[in-house]
mmCIF file of C-alpha atoms (C1' of nucleotides) in Angstrom:
data_model
loop_
_atom_site.group_PDB
_atom_site.id
_atom_site.type_symbol
_atom_site.label_atom_id
_atom_site.label_comp_id
_atom_site.label_asym_id
_atom_site.label_seq_id
_atom_site.Cartn_x
_atom_site.Cartn_y
_atom_site.Cartn_z
ATOM 1 C CA MET A 1 136.164 106.436 125.562
ATOM 2 C CA LYS A 2 133.278 108.820 125.796
ATOM 3 C CA PHE A 3 130.407 106.440 125.325
ATOM 4 C CA LEU A 4 127.142 107.043 127.033
ATOM 5 C CA ASP A 5 125.474 104.602 129.318
ATOM 6 C CA ILE A 6 121.864 103.914 128.453
ATOM 7 C CA GLY A 7 120.901 105.684 131.632
ATOM 8 C CA GLU A 8 122.586 108.881 130.551
ATOM 9 C CA VAL A 9 121.045 108.651 127.143
ATOM 10 C CA ALA A 10 117.678 108.141 128.744
ATOM 11 C CA GLU A 11 118.093 111.147 130.934
ATOM 12 C CA LYS A 12 119.463 113.427 128.257
ATOM 13 C CA SER A 13 116.984 112.417 125.599
ATOM 14 C CA GLY A 14 113.918 112.187 127.768
ATOM 15 C CA ASN A 15 113.205 108.589 126.795
ATOM 16 C CA LYS A 16 113.009 105.705 129.203
ATOM 17 C CA PRO A 17 115.579 102.959 128.932
ATOM 18 C CA SER A 18 112.786 100.613 127.955
ATOM 19 C CA ALA A 19 111.943 102.847 125.017
ATOM 20 C CA LEU A 20 115.568 102.984 123.997
ATOM 21 C CA ARG A 21 115.759 99.207 124.055
ATOM 22 C CA TYR A 22 112.628 99.128 121.996
ATOM 23 C CA TYR A 23 114.125 101.521 119.460
ATOM 24 C CA GLU A 24 117.231 99.432 119.234
ATOM 25 C CA GLU A 25 115.092 96.364 118.726
ATOM 26 C CA ALA A 26 113.273 98.215 115.988
ATOM 27 C CA GLY A 27 116.533 99.133 114.304
ATOM 28 C CA LEU A 28 116.282 102.866 114.893
ATOM 29 C CA ILE A 29 119.389 103.196 116.968
ATOM 30 C CA SER A 30 122.204 100.885 117.889
ATOM 31 C CA SER A 31 124.370 100.501 120.901
ATOM 32 C CA VAL A 32 128.062 100.187 120.341
ATOM 33 C CA SER A 33 128.996 97.956 123.233
ATOM 34 C CA ARG A 34 128.209 96.884 126.746
ATOM 35 C CA HIS A 35 129.586 97.800 130.085
ATOM 36 C CA GLY A 36 128.707 94.699 131.994
ATOM 37 C CA LEU A 37 125.178 94.261 130.820
ATOM 38 C CA ARG A 38 124.537 97.904 130.231
ATOM 39 C CA ARG A 39 124.272 99.185 126.723
ATOM 40 C CA GLN A 40 126.693 101.916 125.741
ATOM 41 C CA PHE A 41 125.832 104.394 123.048
ATOM 42 C CA ALA A 42 127.852 106.740 120.908
ATOM 43 C CA PRO A 43 127.005 110.370 121.555
ATOM 44 C CA GLU A 44 125.467 110.756 118.093
ATOM 45 C CA VAL A 45 122.581 108.749 119.319
ATOM 46 C CA LEU A 46 121.268 111.868 121.012
ATOM 47 C CA LEU A 47 120.953 113.576 117.677
ATOM 48 C CA GLN A 48 119.300 110.534 116.202
ATOM 49 C CA LEU A 49 116.851 110.480 119.050
ATOM 50 C CA LYS A 50 116.033 114.082 118.418
ATOM 51 C CA LEU A 51 115.295 113.264 114.821
ATOM 52 C CA ILE A 52 113.178 110.361 115.935
ATOM 53 C CA ALA A 53 111.255 112.617 118.259
ATOM 54 C CA MET A 54 110.689 115.075 115.459
ATOM 55 C CA GLY A 55 109.480 112.335 113.194
ATOM 56 C CA LYS A 56 107.107 110.985 115.793
ATOM 57 C CA SER A 57 105.704 114.365 116.511
ATOM 58 C CA ALA A 58 105.258 114.745 112.790
ATOM 59 C CA GLY A 59 103.032 111.711 112.878
ATOM 60 C CA PHE A 60 105.349 109.223 111.243
ATOM 61 C CA SER A 61 105.528 105.662 112.455
ATOM 62 C CA LEU A 62 108.779 104.255 113.737
ATOM 63 C CA ASP A 63 109.027 102.260 110.554
ATOM 64 C CA GLU A 64 108.703 105.338 108.439
ATOM 65 C CA ILE A 65 111.245 107.118 110.548
ATOM 66 C CA ALA A 66 113.628 104.228 110.182
ATOM 67 C CA GLY A 67 112.998 104.657 106.490
ATOM 68 C CA MET A 68 114.030 108.293 106.542
ATOM 69 C CA PHE A 69 117.132 107.971 108.657
ATOM 70 C CA GLY A 70 119.106 104.870 107.850
ATOM 71 C CA ARG A 71 119.021 102.216 110.530
ATOM 72 C CA ASN A 72 122.482 102.703 111.846
ATOM 73 C CA GLY A 73 123.379 106.260 111.269
ATOM 74 C CA MET A 74 122.266 109.258 109.392
ATOM 75 C CA PRO A 75 120.013 109.547 106.397
ATOM 76 C CA ASP A 76 121.426 107.987 103.302
ATOM 77 C CA LEU A 77 118.495 107.376 101.053
ATOM 78 C CA PRO A 78 117.868 108.446 97.519
ATOM 79 C CA ARG A 79 117.384 112.160 97.334
ATOM 80 C CA ALA A 80 114.077 111.633 95.636
ATOM 81 C CA ALA A 81 112.764 109.688 98.588
ATOM 82 C CA LEU A 82 113.803 112.400 100.994
ATOM 83 C CA HIS A 83 112.202 115.042 98.868
ATOM 84 C CA ALA A 84 109.050 112.982 98.738
ATOM 85 C CA LYS A 85 109.005 112.805 102.506
ATOM 86 C CA ALA A 86 109.531 116.530 102.648
ATOM 87 C CA GLU A 87 106.563 117.012 100.358
ATOM 88 C CA GLU A 88 104.492 114.792 102.555
ATOM 89 C CA ILE A 89 105.385 116.879 105.544
ATOM 90 C CA ASP A 90 104.536 119.975 103.582
ATOM 91 C CA ARG A 91 101.072 118.659 102.980
ATOM 92 C CA ARG A 92 100.738 117.911 106.638
ATOM 93 C CA ILE A 93 101.822 121.429 107.467
ATOM 94 C CA ARG A 94 99.191 122.854 105.177
ATOM 95 C CA GLU A 95 96.525 120.807 106.898
ATOM 96 C CA LEU A 96 97.725 121.867 110.266
ATOM 97 C CA THR A 97 97.729 125.469 109.193
ATOM 98 C CA ALA A 98 94.160 125.170 108.009
ATOM 99 C CA LEU A 99 93.159 123.544 111.261
ATOM 100 C CA ARG A 100 94.879 126.192 113.300
ATOM 101 C CA ASP A 101 93.281 128.993 111.331
ATOM 102 C CA THR A 102 89.923 127.312 111.609
ATOM 103 C CA LEU A 103 90.282 127.083 115.341
ATOM 104 C CA ARG A 104 91.344 130.690 115.620
ATOM 105 C CA HIS A 105 88.527 131.811 113.429
ATOM 106 C CA VAL A 106 86.019 129.854 115.428
ATOM 107 C CA ALA A 107 87.341 131.385 118.596
ATOM 108 C CA ASP A 108 86.736 134.869 117.303
ATOM 109 C CA CYS A 109 83.903 134.699 114.791
ATOM 110 C CA PRO A 110 80.681 136.039 116.229
ATOM 111 C CA ALA A 111 78.441 134.250 113.722
ATOM 112 C CA PRO A 112 75.756 132.179 115.418
ATOM 113 C CA SER A 113 76.316 129.073 113.328
ATOM 114 C CA HIS A 114 79.712 128.372 111.891
ATOM 115 C CA MET A 115 78.071 126.257 109.282
ATOM 116 C CA GLU A 116 76.794 129.412 107.674
ATOM 117 C CA CYS A 117 79.935 131.433 108.015
ATOM 118 C CA PRO A 118 81.640 131.582 104.645
ATOM 119 C CA THR A 119 85.037 132.108 106.211
ATOM 120 C CA PHE A 120 84.621 128.947 108.186
ATOM 121 C CA ARG A 121 83.590 126.900 105.198
ATOM 122 C CA ARG A 122 86.417 128.267 103.155
ATOM 123 C CA LEU A 123 88.918 127.355 105.837
ATOM 124 C CA VAL A 124 87.611 123.874 106.159
ATOM 125 C CA ASP A 125 87.624 123.445 102.425
ATOM 126 C CA MET A 126 91.301 124.343 102.336
ATOM 127 C CA ALA A 127 92.279 121.038 103.782
ATOM 128 C CA GLY A 128 89.842 119.106 101.688
ATOM 129 C CA LYS A 129 91.317 120.203 98.401
ATOM 130 C CA ARG A 130 93.309 117.642 96.579
ATOM 131 C CA SER A 131 92.431 115.050 99.176
ATOM 132 C CA GLY A 132 92.641 111.945 97.028
ATOM 133 C CA LYS A 133 93.738 109.250 99.414
ATOM 134 C CA ARG A 134 96.353 110.048 101.896
ATOM 135 C CA ALA A 135 97.242 109.328 105.483
ATOM 136 C CA LYS A 136 97.079 105.927 107.038
ATOM 137 C CA MET A 137 94.320 103.661 105.975
ATOM 138 C CA ALA A 138 95.649 100.470 107.470
ATOM 139 C CA LYS A 139 97.085 98.080 104.985
ATOM 140 C CA PRO A 140 94.150 96.620 103.037
ATOM 141 C CA LYS A 141 93.247 98.362 99.833
ATOM 142 C CA THR A 142 90.177 99.742 101.557
ATOM 143 C CA GLY A 143 89.075 101.454 98.439
ATOM 144 C CA ALA A 144 85.370 102.209 98.705
ATOM 145 C CA SER A 145 84.966 100.453 102.029
ATOM 146 C CA ARG A 146 82.810 97.433 102.031
ATOM 147 C CA ASP A 147 82.656 97.286 105.829
ATOM 148 C CA TYR A 148 83.712 93.679 106.174
ATOM 149 C CA MET B 1 64.236 115.127 104.185
ATOM 150 C CA LYS B 2 67.761 115.228 102.896
ATOM 151 C CA PHE B 3 69.431 113.048 105.445
ATOM 152 C CA LEU B 4 72.339 110.897 104.483
ATOM 153 C CA ASP B 5 72.466 107.182 104.969
ATOM 154 C CA ILE B 6 75.554 105.967 106.778
ATOM 155 C CA GLY B 7 76.629 104.341 103.554
ATOM 156 C CA GLU B 8 76.619 107.640 101.714
ATOM 157 C CA VAL B 9 78.448 109.339 104.528
ATOM 158 C CA ALA B 10 80.992 106.560 104.470
ATOM 159 C CA GLU B 11 81.516 106.921 100.774
ATOM 160 C CA LYS B 12 81.652 110.701 100.738
ATOM 161 C CA SER B 13 83.866 111.006 103.759
ATOM 162 C CA GLY B 14 86.168 108.115 103.052
ATOM 163 C CA ASN B 15 85.481 106.431 106.369
ATOM 164 C CA LYS B 16 84.067 102.973 106.796
ATOM 165 C CA PRO B 17 80.672 102.593 108.403
ATOM 166 C CA SER B 18 82.371 100.836 111.288
ATOM 167 C CA ALA B 19 84.520 103.877 111.874
ATOM 168 C CA LEU B 20 81.496 106.140 111.755
ATOM 169 C CA ARG B 21 79.770 103.980 114.338
ATOM 170 C CA TYR B 22 82.882 104.160 116.419
ATOM 171 C CA TYR B 23 82.938 107.941 116.154
ATOM 172 C CA GLU B 24 79.329 108.120 117.167
ATOM 173 C CA GLU B 25 80.054 105.856 120.099
ATOM 174 C CA ALA B 26 82.900 108.157 121.026
ATOM 175 C CA GLY B 27 80.610 111.174 120.880
ATOM 176 C CA LEU B 28 82.287 112.822 117.914
ATOM 177 C CA ILE B 29 79.303 112.768 115.636
ATOM 178 C CA SER B 30 75.673 111.893 116.073
ATOM 179 C CA SER B 31 73.087 110.364 113.825
ATOM 180 C CA VAL B 32 69.733 112.074 113.684
ATOM 181 C CA SER B 33 67.509 109.058 113.086
ATOM 182 C CA ARG B 34 67.218 105.634 111.594
ATOM 183 C CA HIS B 35 65.842 104.331 108.374
ATOM 184 C CA GLY B 36 65.055 100.818 109.431
ATOM 185 C CA LEU B 37 68.213 100.001 111.265
ATOM 186 C CA ARG B 38 70.397 102.274 109.225
ATOM 187 C CA ARG B 39 71.704 105.420 110.797
ATOM 188 C CA GLN B 40 70.831 108.657 109.055
ATOM 189 C CA PHE B 41 73.057 111.683 109.335
ATOM 190 C CA ALA B 42 72.534 115.356 108.766
ATOM 191 C CA PRO B 43 74.699 116.677 105.943
ATOM 192 C CA GLU B 44 76.767 118.759 108.354
ATOM 193 C CA VAL B 45 78.345 115.566 109.503
ATOM 194 C CA LEU B 46 80.531 115.659 106.428
ATOM 195 C CA LEU B 47 82.022 118.909 107.585
ATOM 196 C CA GLN B 48 82.503 117.535 111.052
ATOM 197 C CA LEU B 49 84.230 114.507 109.629
ATOM 198 C CA LYS B 50 86.532 116.745 107.698
ATOM 199 C CA LEU B 51 87.419 118.542 110.885
ATOM 200 C CA ILE B 52 87.971 115.214 112.581
ATOM 201 C CA ALA B 53 90.240 114.130 109.774
ATOM 202 C CA MET B 54 92.193 117.344 110.083
ATOM 203 C CA GLY B 55 92.524 116.865 113.788
ATOM 204 C CA LYS B 56 93.686 113.299 113.413
ATOM 205 C CA SER B 57 96.215 114.213 110.825
ATOM 206 C CA ALA B 58 97.359 116.900 113.204
ATOM 207 C CA GLY B 59 98.111 114.187 115.700
ATOM 208 C CA PHE B 60 95.293 114.819 118.124
ATOM 209 C CA SER B 61 93.482 111.956 119.768
ATOM 210 C CA LEU B 62 89.787 111.496 119.244
ATOM 211 C CA ASP B 63 89.245 112.688 122.760
ATOM 212 C CA GLU B 64 91.144 115.860 122.116
ATOM 213 C CA ILE B 65 89.239 116.407 118.912
ATOM 214 C CA ALA B 66 85.967 115.890 120.720
ATOM 215 C CA GLY B 67 87.297 118.513 123.080
ATOM 216 C CA MET B 68 87.825 121.016 120.290
ATOM 217 C CA PHE B 69 84.572 120.540 118.457
ATOM 218 C CA GLY B 70 81.664 120.080 120.833
ATOM 219 C CA ARG B 71 80.209 116.609 120.912
ATOM 220 C CA ASN B 72 77.078 117.310 118.991
ATOM 221 C CA GLY B 73 77.832 120.132 116.694
ATOM 222 C CA MET B 74 80.362 122.746 116.102
ATOM 223 C CA PRO B 75 82.980 124.148 118.410
ATOM 224 C CA ASP B 76 81.588 126.002 121.360
ATOM 225 C CA LEU B 77 84.348 126.045 123.897
ATOM 226 C CA PRO B 78 85.927 128.895 125.728
ATOM 227 C CA ARG B 79 87.900 131.044 123.356
ATOM 228 C CA ALA B 80 90.943 130.654 125.489
ATOM 229 C CA ALA B 81 90.856 126.903 125.065
ATOM 230 C CA LEU B 82 90.626 127.212 121.319
ATOM 231 C CA HIS B 83 93.481 129.651 121.228
ATOM 232 C CA ALA B 84 95.513 127.301 123.345
ATOM 233 C CA LYS B 85 94.851 124.516 120.880
ATOM 234 C CA ALA B 86 95.848 126.807 118.069
ATOM 235 C CA GLU B 87 99.105 127.530 119.852
ATOM 236 C CA GLU B 88 99.707 123.865 120.281
ATOM 237 C CA ILE B 89 99.230 123.326 116.592
ATOM 238 C CA ASP B 90 101.570 126.193 115.910
ATOM 239 C CA ARG B 91 104.273 124.474 117.877
ATOM 240 C CA ARG B 92 103.641 121.312 115.950
ATOM 241 C CA ILE B 93 103.925 123.240 112.712
ATOM 242 C CA ARG B 94 107.260 124.632 113.747
ATOM 243 C CA GLU B 95 108.550 121.159 114.470
ATOM 244 C CA LEU B 96 107.303 119.872 111.192
ATOM 245 C CA THR B 97 108.917 122.754 109.395
ATOM 246 C CA ALA B 98 112.223 121.997 111.028
ATOM 247 C CA LEU B 99 111.916 118.348 110.109
ATOM 248 C CA ARG B 100 111.015 119.157 106.528
ATOM 249 C CA ASP B 101 113.927 121.551 106.194
ATOM 250 C CA THR B 102 116.240 119.018 107.747
ATOM 251 C CA LEU B 103 115.155 116.425 105.267
ATOM 252 C CA ARG B 104 115.542 118.761 102.338
ATOM 253 C CA HIS B 105 118.926 119.834 103.547
ATOM 254 C CA VAL B 106 120.049 116.280 103.954
ATOM 255 C CA ALA B 107 118.880 115.500 100.476
ATOM 256 C CA ASP B 108 121.011 118.237 98.999
ATOM 257 C CA CYS B 109 123.945 118.751 101.299
ATOM 258 C CA PRO B 110 127.113 117.257 99.907
ATOM 259 C CA ALA B 111 128.890 117.032 103.253
ATOM 260 C CA PRO B 112 130.205 113.555 103.971
ATOM 261 C CA SER B 113 128.883 113.376 107.499
ATOM 262 C CA HIS B 114 125.817 115.341 108.443
ATOM 263 C CA MET B 115 126.965 115.215 111.987
ATOM 264 C CA GLU B 116 129.615 117.705 111.106
ATOM 265 C CA CYS B 117 127.528 119.947 108.942
ATOM 266 C CA PRO B 118 126.659 123.059 110.899
ATOM 267 C CA THR B 119 123.529 123.663 108.894
ATOM 268 C CA PHE B 120 122.309 120.222 109.836
ATOM 269 C CA ARG B 121 122.999 120.700 113.473
ATOM 270 C CA ARG B 122 121.366 124.064 113.492
ATOM 271 C CA LEU B 123 118.252 122.642 111.884
ATOM 272 C CA VAL B 124 118.031 119.830 114.316
ATOM 273 C CA ASP B 125 118.536 122.192 117.201
ATOM 274 C CA MET B 126 115.594 124.252 116.030
ATOM 275 C CA ALA B 127 113.142 121.660 117.171
ATOM 276 C CA GLY B 128 114.957 120.991 120.379
ATOM 277 C CA LYS B 129 114.641 124.526 121.624
ATOM 278 C CA ARG B 130 112.102 125.129 124.278
ATOM 279 C CA SER B 131 111.332 121.460 124.454
ATOM 280 C CA GLY B 132 110.240 121.221 128.088
ATOM 281 C CA LYS B 133 107.713 118.440 128.101
ATOM 282 C CA ARG B 134 105.252 118.233 125.333
ATOM 283 C CA ALA B 135 103.569 115.635 123.187
ATOM 284 C CA LYS B 136 102.087 112.476 124.551
ATOM 285 C CA MET B 137 103.855 110.806 127.385
ATOM 286 C CA ALA B 138 101.091 108.492 128.403
ATOM 287 C CA LYS B 139 99.377 109.478 131.590
ATOM 288 C CA PRO B 140 101.800 108.739 134.427
ATOM 289 C CA LYS B 141 103.949 111.566 135.597
ATOM 290 C CA THR B 142 106.908 109.937 133.938
ATOM 291 C CA GLY B 143 109.221 112.619 135.120
ATOM 292 C CA ALA B 144 112.790 111.429 135.095
ATOM 293 C CA SER B 145 111.930 107.875 134.173
ATOM 294 C CA ARG B 146 112.743 105.232 136.664
ATOM 295 C CA ASP B 147 112.143 102.439 134.173
ATOM 296 C CA TYR B 148 109.784 100.405 136.349
ATOM 297 C "C1'" DC C 1 56.373 87.328 98.419
ATOM 298 C "C1'" DT C 2 61.126 86.497 98.392
ATOM 299 C "C1'" DG C 3 65.711 87.358 98.246
ATOM 300 C "C1'" DC C 4 69.441 90.106 98.760
ATOM 301 C "C1'" DC C 5 72.625 92.895 100.829
ATOM 302 C "C1'" DA C 6 74.099 96.641 103.319
ATOM 303 C "C1'" DC C 7 73.310 97.603 107.322
ATOM 304 C "C1'" DT C 8 72.696 96.332 112.766
ATOM 305 C "C1'" DT C 9 74.776 94.738 117.654
ATOM 306 C "C1'" DC C 10 78.220 92.812 120.520
ATOM 307 C "C1'" DA C 11 82.381 90.664 121.566
ATOM 308 C "C1'" DA C 12 86.734 89.749 120.304
ATOM 309 C "C1'" DG C 13 90.887 90.643 117.769
ATOM 310 C "C1'" DC C 14 94.767 93.477 115.960
ATOM 311 C "C1'" DC C 15 98.602 96.819 115.415
ATOM 312 C "C1'" DG C 16 101.849 100.140 117.055
ATOM 313 C "C1'" DA C 17 104.461 101.754 120.661
ATOM 314 C "C1'" DC C 18 105.678 101.097 124.654
ATOM 315 C "C1'" DT C 19 105.401 99.717 129.861
ATOM 316 C "C1'" DT C 20 105.323 96.422 133.487
ATOM 317 C "C1'" DG C 21 106.659 92.345 136.079
ATOM 318 C "C1'" DA C 22 109.362 88.539 137.426
ATOM 319 C "C1'" DG C 23 113.630 86.853 137.942
ATOM 320 C "C1'" DG C 24 118.627 87.638 136.958
ATOM 321 C "C1'" DT C 25 123.393 90.013 136.464
ATOM 322 C "C1'" DC C 26 127.031 92.902 137.602
ATOM 323 C "C1'" DA C 27 130.327 97.087 138.630
ATOM 324 C "C1'" DA C 28 130.846 100.088 142.287
ATOM 325 C "C1'" DG C 29 130.797 101.672 146.952
ATOM 326 C "C1'" DC C 30 131.096 100.569 151.733
ATOM 327 C "C1'" DG D 1 133.176 90.392 149.959
ATOM 328 C "C1'" DC D 2 128.607 91.775 150.257
ATOM 329 C "C1'" DT D 3 124.922 94.858 149.158
ATOM 330 C "C1'" DT D 4 122.727 97.847 146.152
ATOM 331 C "C1'" DG D 5 120.655 99.897 142.276
ATOM 332 C "C1'" DA D 6 120.258 100.260 137.673
ATOM 333 C "C1'" DC D 7 120.437 97.756 134.213
ATOM 334 C "C1'" DC D 8 119.386 92.966 131.682
ATOM 335 C "C1'" DT D 9 115.819 89.423 129.161
ATOM 336 C "C1'" DC D 10 111.480 87.781 127.982
ATOM 337 C "C1'" DA D 11 106.648 87.451 128.280
ATOM 338 C "C1'" DA D 12 102.645 89.633 129.015
ATOM 339 C "C1'" DG D 13 99.827 93.694 129.542
ATOM 340 C "C1'" DT D 14 97.923 98.349 128.077
ATOM 341 C "C1'" DC D 15 95.797 101.871 125.308
ATOM 342 C "C1'" DG D 16 93.898 104.019 121.281
ATOM 343 C "C1'" DG D 17 91.565 103.362 117.170
ATOM 344 C "C1'" DC D 18 89.523 100.707 114.634
ATOM 345 C "C1'" DT D 19 88.322 96.048 112.053
ATOM 346 C "C1'" DT D 20 86.423 91.522 111.949
ATOM 347 C "C1'" DG D 21 83.157 87.822 112.816
ATOM 348 C "C1'" DA D 22 78.897 85.809 113.928
ATOM 349 C "C1'" DA D 23 74.193 86.233 114.044
ATOM 350 C "C1'" DG D 24 70.273 89.124 112.962
ATOM 351 C "C1'" DT D 25 67.083 92.809 110.598
ATOM 352 C "C1'" DG D 26 64.682 95.158 107.208
ATOM 353 C "C1'" DG D 27 63.870 98.158 102.844
ATOM 354 C "C1'" DC D 28 63.544 97.481 98.138
ATOM 355 C "C1'" DA D 29 64.062 95.077 93.322
ATOM 356 C "C1'" DG D 30 62.100 91.617 90.922
#
DNA sequence: CTGCCACTTCAAGCCGACTTGAGGTCAAGC
DNA sequence: GCTTGACCTCAAGTCGGCTTGAAGTGGCAG
């Protein structure tokens, strides 16, 4: 059978065995058997790990990632949920785009103070629009912050 | 003088005072004076905080953000460095785009197993291309992972 | 003048995502 | 048949980014 030893998976995926164990623990991947003590993985795990890497780089927590791609296989959630995630990523992309453009502008704009450059302010405002409350604000309801 | 009390900054920016103190400590923002004990901030700090928020959401560490936008004001680094950061963000955007498209595809594709859907595989491969070593891999040289 | 209450400092705690260390197991190669 | 090397478990440690707690301060409303 063409199962992969954890070592191979580690090497091919760029994760350390300890990270793979941690992911298994966290329910993100699962090993199919053991060879002696060594975990053996199905080859699909490499794809899953790629998805996990993408999710991490996208700023999602392992829990959220587990939420996108079912614990023991491929995504199988309600379409709506997936679309919602996609929307979330879209928002993130827009922020990133604004940040990137801001950086580029700043690199090239000759204005003495960026604070007074309308282009700069416009760019920064881009991301601020429709802010509401997003991103991670821990778990408490942290509404208008009372500080303690 | 139209300085803002830390409380106002907290409210307007959506950060808690404790976080603002932490940012000041970290050299990301600076207060201009005190009113009694209370820190007072120049109004520009709101803009800076927006930039910080953008940077965080982009997945940069506070240190990296401090590196983009000079400690006590606006960005004033070598152009090249800013362009490099912009490139980095661009890469991140491409990954996010691939992830978003993957998610959307998965939500709509009727194939029984995504593993066998060529569109899926192609999407996932998008992000894998030109991977090299990016993102955060702690500080050690963690090359081919020896596990201990 | 007196509370009050949001702020202050400082130290400690917490969470996520792993890594590290000690001590152990085992299939494979010599 | 013994050594070796990469894995195993489990507990503890680390790091970033804050939050929380205790103890204190001070401007302002009444």
